[in-house]
Coordinates of C-alpha atoms in Angstrom, one line a residue:
Chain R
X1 CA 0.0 0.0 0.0
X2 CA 1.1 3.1 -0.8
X3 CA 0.1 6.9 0.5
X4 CA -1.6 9.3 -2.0
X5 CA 1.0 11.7 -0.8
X6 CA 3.5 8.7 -2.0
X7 CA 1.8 8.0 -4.9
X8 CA 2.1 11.6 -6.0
X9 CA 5.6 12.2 -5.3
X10 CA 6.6 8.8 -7.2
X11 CA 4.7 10.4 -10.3
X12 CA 5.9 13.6 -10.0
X13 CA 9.7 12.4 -9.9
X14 CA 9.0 9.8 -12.9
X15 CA 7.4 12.9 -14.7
X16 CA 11.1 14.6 -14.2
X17 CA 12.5 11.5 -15.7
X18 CA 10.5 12.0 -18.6
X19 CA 11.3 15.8 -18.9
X20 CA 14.7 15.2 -18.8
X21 CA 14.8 12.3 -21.2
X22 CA 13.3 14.3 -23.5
X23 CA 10.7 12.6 -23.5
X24 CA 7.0 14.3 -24.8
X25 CA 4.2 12.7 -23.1
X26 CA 0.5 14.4 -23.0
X27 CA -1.4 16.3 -20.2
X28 CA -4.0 13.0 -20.2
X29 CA -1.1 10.4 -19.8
X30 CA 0.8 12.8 -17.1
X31 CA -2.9 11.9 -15.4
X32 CA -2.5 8.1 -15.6
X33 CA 1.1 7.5 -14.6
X34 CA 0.7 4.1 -12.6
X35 CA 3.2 3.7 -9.6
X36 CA 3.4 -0.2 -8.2
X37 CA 5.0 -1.1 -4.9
X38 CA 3.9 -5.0 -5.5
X39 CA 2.3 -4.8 -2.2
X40 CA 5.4 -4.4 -0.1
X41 CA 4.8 -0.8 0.4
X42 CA 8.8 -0.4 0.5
X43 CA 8.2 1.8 -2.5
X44 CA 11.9 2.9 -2.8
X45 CA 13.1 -0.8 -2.5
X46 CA 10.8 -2.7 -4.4
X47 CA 8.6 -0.5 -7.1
X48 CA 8.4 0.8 -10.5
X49 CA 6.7 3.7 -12.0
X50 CA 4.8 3.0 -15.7
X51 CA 3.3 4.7 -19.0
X52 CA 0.9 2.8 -21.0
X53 CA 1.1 3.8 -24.1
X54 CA -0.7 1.5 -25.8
X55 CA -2.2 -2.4 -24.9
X56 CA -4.3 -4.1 -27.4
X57 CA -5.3 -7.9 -28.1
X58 CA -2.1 -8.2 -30.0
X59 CA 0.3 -5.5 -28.7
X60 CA 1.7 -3.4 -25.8
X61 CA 4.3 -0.6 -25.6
X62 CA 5.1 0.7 -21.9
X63 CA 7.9 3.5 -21.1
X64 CA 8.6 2.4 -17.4
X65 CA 11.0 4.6 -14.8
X66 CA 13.3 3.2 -11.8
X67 CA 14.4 5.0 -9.4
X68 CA 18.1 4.6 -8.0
X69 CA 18.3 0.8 -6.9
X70 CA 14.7 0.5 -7.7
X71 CA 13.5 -3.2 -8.0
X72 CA 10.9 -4.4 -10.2
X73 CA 10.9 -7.8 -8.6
X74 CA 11.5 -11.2 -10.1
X75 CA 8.3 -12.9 -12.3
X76 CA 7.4 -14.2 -15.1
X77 CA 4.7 -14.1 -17.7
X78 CA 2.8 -18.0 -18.1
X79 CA 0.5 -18.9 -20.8
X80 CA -2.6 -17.4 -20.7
X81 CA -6.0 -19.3 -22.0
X82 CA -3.8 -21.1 -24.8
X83 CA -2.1 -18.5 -25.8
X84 CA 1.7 -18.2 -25.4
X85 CA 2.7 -15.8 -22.8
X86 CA 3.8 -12.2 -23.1
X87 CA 7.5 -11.7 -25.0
X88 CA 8.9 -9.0 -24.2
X89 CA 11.7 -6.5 -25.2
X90 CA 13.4 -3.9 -22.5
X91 CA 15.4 -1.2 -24.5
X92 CA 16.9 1.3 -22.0
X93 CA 16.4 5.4 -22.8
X94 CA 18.3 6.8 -20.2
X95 CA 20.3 5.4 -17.1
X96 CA 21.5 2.2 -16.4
X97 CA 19.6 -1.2 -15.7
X98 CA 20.6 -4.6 -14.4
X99 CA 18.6 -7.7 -16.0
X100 CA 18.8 -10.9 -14.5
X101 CA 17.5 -14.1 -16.1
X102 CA 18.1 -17.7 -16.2
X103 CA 21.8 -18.8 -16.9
X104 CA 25.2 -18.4 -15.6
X105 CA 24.6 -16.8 -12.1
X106 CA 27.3 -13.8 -12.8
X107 CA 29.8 -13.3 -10.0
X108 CA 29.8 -10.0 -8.1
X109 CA 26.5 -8.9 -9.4
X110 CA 25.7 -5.1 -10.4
X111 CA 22.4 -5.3 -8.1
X112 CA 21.5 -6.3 -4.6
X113 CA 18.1 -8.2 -4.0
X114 CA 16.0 -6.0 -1.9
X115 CA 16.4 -6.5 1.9
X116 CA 14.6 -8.7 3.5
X117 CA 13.6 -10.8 0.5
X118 CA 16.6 -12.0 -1.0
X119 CA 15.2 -15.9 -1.0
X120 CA 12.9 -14.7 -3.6
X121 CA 15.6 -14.1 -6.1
X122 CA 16.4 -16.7 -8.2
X123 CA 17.8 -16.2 -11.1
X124 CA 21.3 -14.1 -11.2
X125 CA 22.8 -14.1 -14.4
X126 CA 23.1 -10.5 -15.0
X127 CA 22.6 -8.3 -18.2
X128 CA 23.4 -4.6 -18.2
X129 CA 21.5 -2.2 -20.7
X130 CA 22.9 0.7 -21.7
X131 CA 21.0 3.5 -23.0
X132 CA 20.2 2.5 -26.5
X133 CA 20.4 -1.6 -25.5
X134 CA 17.9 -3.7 -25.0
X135 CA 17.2 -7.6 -24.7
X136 CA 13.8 -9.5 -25.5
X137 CA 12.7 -12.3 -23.4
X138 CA 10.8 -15.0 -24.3
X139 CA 7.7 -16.2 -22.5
X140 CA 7.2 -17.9 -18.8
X141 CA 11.4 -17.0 -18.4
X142 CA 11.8 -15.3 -14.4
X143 CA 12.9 -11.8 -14.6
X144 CA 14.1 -9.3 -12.4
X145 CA 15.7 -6.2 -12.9
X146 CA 16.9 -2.9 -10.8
X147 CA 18.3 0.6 -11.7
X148 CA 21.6 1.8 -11.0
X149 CA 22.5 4.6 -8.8
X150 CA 21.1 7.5 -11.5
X151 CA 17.9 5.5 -12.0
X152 CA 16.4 4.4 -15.6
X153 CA 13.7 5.1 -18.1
X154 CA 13.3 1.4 -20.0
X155 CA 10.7 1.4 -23.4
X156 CA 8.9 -2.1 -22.9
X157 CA 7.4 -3.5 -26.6
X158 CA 5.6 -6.5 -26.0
X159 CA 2.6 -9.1 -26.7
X160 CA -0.5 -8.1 -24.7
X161 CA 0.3 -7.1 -21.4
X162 CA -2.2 -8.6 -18.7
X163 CA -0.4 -7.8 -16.0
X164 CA -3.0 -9.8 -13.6
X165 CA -1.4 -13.0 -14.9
X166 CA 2.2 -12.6 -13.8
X167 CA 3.3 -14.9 -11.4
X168 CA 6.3 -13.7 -8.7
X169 CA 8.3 -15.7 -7.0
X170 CA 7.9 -13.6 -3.4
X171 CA 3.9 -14.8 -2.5
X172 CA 3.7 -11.5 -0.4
X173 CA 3.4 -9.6 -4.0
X174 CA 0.5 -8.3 -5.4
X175 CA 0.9 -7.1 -8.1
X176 CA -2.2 -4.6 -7.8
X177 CA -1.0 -1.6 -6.2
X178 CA -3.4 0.3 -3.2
X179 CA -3.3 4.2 -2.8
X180 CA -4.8 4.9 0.6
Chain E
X1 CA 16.8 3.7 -56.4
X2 CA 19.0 5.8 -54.6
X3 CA 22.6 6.1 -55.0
X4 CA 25.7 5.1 -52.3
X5 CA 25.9 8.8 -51.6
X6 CA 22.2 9.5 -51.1
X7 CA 21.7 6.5 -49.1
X8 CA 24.7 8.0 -46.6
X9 CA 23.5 11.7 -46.5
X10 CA 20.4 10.1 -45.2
X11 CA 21.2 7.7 -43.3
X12 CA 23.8 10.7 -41.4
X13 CA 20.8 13.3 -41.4
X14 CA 18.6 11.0 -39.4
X15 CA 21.2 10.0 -37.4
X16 CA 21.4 14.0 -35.9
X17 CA 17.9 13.7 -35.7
X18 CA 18.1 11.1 -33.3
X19 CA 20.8 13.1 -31.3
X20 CA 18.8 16.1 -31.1
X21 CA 15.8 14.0 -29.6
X22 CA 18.2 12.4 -27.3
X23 CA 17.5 9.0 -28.7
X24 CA 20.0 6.9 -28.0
X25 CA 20.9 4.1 -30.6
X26 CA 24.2 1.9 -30.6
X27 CA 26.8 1.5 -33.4
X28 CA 25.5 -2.0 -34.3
X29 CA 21.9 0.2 -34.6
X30 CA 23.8 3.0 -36.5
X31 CA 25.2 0.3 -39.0
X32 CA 21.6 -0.8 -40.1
X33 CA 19.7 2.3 -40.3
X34 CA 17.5 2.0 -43.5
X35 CA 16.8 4.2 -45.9
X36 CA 13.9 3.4 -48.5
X37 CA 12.4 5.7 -51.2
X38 CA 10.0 2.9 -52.1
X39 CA 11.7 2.7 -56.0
X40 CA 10.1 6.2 -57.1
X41 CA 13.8 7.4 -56.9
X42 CA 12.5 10.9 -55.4
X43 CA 13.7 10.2 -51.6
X44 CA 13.5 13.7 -51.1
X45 CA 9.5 14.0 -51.5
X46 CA 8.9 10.1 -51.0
X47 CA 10.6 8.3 -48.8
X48 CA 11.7 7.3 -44.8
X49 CA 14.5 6.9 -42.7
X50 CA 13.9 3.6 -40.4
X51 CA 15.6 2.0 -37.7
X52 CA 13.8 -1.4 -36.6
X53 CA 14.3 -2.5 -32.9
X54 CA 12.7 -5.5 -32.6
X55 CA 10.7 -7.8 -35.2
X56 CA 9.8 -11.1 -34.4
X57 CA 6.6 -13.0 -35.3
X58 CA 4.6 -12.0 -32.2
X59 CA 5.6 -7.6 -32.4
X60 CA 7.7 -5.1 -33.4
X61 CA 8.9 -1.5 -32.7
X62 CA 10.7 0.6 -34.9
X63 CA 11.6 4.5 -34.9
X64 CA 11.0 6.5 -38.0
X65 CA 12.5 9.7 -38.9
X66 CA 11.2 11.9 -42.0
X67 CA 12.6 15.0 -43.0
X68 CA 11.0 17.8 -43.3
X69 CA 8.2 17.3 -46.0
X70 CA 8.9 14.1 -46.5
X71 CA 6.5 11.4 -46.8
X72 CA 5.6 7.6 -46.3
X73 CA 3.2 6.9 -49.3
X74 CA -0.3 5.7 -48.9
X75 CA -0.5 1.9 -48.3
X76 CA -2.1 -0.8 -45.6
X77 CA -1.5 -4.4 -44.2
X78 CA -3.8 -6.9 -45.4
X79 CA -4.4 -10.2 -43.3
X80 CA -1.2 -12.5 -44.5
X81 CA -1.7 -16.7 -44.1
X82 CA -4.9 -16.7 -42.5
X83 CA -3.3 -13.8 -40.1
X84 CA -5.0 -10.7 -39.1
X85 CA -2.9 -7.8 -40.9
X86 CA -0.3 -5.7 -39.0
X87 CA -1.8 -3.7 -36.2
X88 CA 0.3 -0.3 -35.8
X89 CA 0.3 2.8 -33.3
X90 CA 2.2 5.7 -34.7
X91 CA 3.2 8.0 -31.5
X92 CA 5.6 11.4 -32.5
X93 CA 8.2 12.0 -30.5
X94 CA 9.5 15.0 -32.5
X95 CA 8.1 17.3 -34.7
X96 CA 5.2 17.4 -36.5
X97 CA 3.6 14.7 -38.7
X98 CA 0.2 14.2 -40.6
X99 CA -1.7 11.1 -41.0
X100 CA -4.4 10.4 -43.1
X101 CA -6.8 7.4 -42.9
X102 CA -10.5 6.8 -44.6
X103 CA -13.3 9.2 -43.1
X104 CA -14.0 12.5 -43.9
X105 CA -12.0 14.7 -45.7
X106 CA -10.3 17.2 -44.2
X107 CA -10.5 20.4 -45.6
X108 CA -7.3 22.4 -46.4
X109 CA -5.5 19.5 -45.1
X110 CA -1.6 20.3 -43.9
X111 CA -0.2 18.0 -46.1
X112 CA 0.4 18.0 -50.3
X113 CA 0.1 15.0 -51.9
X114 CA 3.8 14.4 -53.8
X115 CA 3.7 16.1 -56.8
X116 CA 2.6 13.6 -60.0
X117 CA 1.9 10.7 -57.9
X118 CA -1.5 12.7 -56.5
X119 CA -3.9 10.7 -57.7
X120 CA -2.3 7.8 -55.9
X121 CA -3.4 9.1 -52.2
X122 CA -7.0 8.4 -52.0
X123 CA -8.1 8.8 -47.7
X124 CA -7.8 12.4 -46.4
X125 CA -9.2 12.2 -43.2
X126 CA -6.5 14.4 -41.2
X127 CA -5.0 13.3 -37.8
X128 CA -2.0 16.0 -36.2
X129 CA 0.3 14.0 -34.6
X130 CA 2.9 16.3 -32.1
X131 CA 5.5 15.4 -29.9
X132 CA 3.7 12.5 -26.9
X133 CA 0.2 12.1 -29.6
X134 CA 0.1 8.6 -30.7
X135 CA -2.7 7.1 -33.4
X136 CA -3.6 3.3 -33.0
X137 CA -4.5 1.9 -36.8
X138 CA -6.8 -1.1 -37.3
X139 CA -5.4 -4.0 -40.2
X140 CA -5.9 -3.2 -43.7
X141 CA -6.8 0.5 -43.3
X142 CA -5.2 2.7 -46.2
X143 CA -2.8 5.4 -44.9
X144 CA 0.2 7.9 -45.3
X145 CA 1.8 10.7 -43.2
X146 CA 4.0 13.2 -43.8
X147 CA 6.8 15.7 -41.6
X148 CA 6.2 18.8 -41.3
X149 CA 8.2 21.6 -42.2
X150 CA 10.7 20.8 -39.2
X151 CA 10.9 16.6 -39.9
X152 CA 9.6 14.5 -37.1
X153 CA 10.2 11.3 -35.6
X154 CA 7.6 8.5 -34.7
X155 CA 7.8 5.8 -33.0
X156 CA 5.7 3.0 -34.5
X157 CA 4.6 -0.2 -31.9
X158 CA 3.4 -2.9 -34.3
X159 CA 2.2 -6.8 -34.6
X160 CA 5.0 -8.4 -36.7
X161 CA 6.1 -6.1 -39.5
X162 CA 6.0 -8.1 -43.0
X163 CA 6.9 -4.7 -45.6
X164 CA 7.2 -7.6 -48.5
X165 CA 3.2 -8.2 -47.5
X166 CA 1.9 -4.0 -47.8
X167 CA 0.0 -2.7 -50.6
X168 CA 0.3 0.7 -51.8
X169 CA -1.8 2.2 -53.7
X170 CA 0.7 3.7 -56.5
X171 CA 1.4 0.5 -58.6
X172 CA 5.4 2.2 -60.0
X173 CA 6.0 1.8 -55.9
X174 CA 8.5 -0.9 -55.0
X175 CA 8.8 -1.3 -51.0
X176 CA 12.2 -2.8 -51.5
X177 CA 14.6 0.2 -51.9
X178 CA 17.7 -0.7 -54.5
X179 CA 20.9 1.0 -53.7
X180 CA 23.1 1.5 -56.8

């Protein structure tokens, strides 16, 4: 759960992002920046802030905004009524981001799991994106990924998004986020 | 066609427009920008700059870059092997562009039709894209934009993009651009 006052500081601060990527975004979606905390309400820890751009039957296109050592904690996205799951491709604008997947676990990791709930990270082998680098990942594969110290704006093209249908590793995360 | 030297001076120009919009792209990305003026060997008028992120048979996202005036001739994505056509959302990130889809005609529209092929663009129903305005178009709907005066970039979220599958509606155009 996460304060309105929260909630409109996180917005306000991804809306800088934004401003000073460069990046032109309307007075309707300023409106309808989500902020997630997963349910943790460790907001600084374990959130991400998101634009919707678009989300269709067939297609989806997100910009999403870390903070410094922001988390968006480890899932992945299962088949859903017969149809494969969502594929999806992070290409970083600004900042720096850490990607883990399946694989190699990589030695003296870029990120730290966020406190507290480090058995709920799995998968460790570690994929840095640069601004203009990205990496697609295919369906039902456990992701997690975190900011570095400057934070990150990441574009997310994908499959449908149906963000209901993620499963986490951590069961303490909802994925549905509650302003009080 | 377009010669070695015209494909370059292109390819260089919409590489500063990427800079000025502080897009980042990497050399790999530099290396494939594409360049196509759709065989009517006028790239100035008729034509588009193109960098492609990610294709694969599920979605796509690619940034396009027109120079001022420039335009992407009228064309639309029919249903291919039993699949629905290519869904697309155009969103400008710089500039100033002008779409046109079936409806009604717009009067005194911002755009000119190229000069000769006029008879060729058949929907003038007239959508202003500016910089954070994005336009969601349904399968086989005929279309064409065009920059204006100051060039624009758009970013275009897609289902998989087949160009070898679009039909334009000026039979002399060829989708696949030859480079002498």
């Amino acid at each position: 759960m996460i304060t309105r006052e929260q909630y409109e500081e996180a917005r306000d601060l991804a809306l800088e992002y934004f401003e000073s990527a460069d990046i032109a975004i309307t007075d309707e979606e300023k409106e309808r920046i989500e902020v997630a905390d997963f349910g943790l309400s460790d907001l600084k820890n374990t959130g991400l802030e998101l634009l919707v751009y678009v989300n269709t039957t067939r297609c989806c296109a997100k910009e999403l905004v870390l903070f410094p050592g922001q988390t968006c904690p480890e899932h992945k996205h299962p088949d859903v009524e017969g149809e494969p799951g969502k594929e999806e491709t992070f290409r970083c604008r600004s900042g720096e981001v850490y990607l883990y997947v399946p694989g190699k676990k990589t030695s003296n990791p870029k990120a730290k799991a966020p406190k507290g709930r480090e058995k709920y990270y799995t998968v460790w082998h570690e994929i840095i994106l640069k601004p203009g680098e990205q990496y697609t990942l295919t369906p039902d594969t456990l992701h997690w990924f975190q900011a570095g110290s400057e934070g990150a704006i990441v574009s997310e093209f994908s499959t449908k998004s149906r963000d209901e249908a993620d499963i986490f590793t951590d069961p303490d995360i909802a994925r549905m986020t509650k302003v009080k």
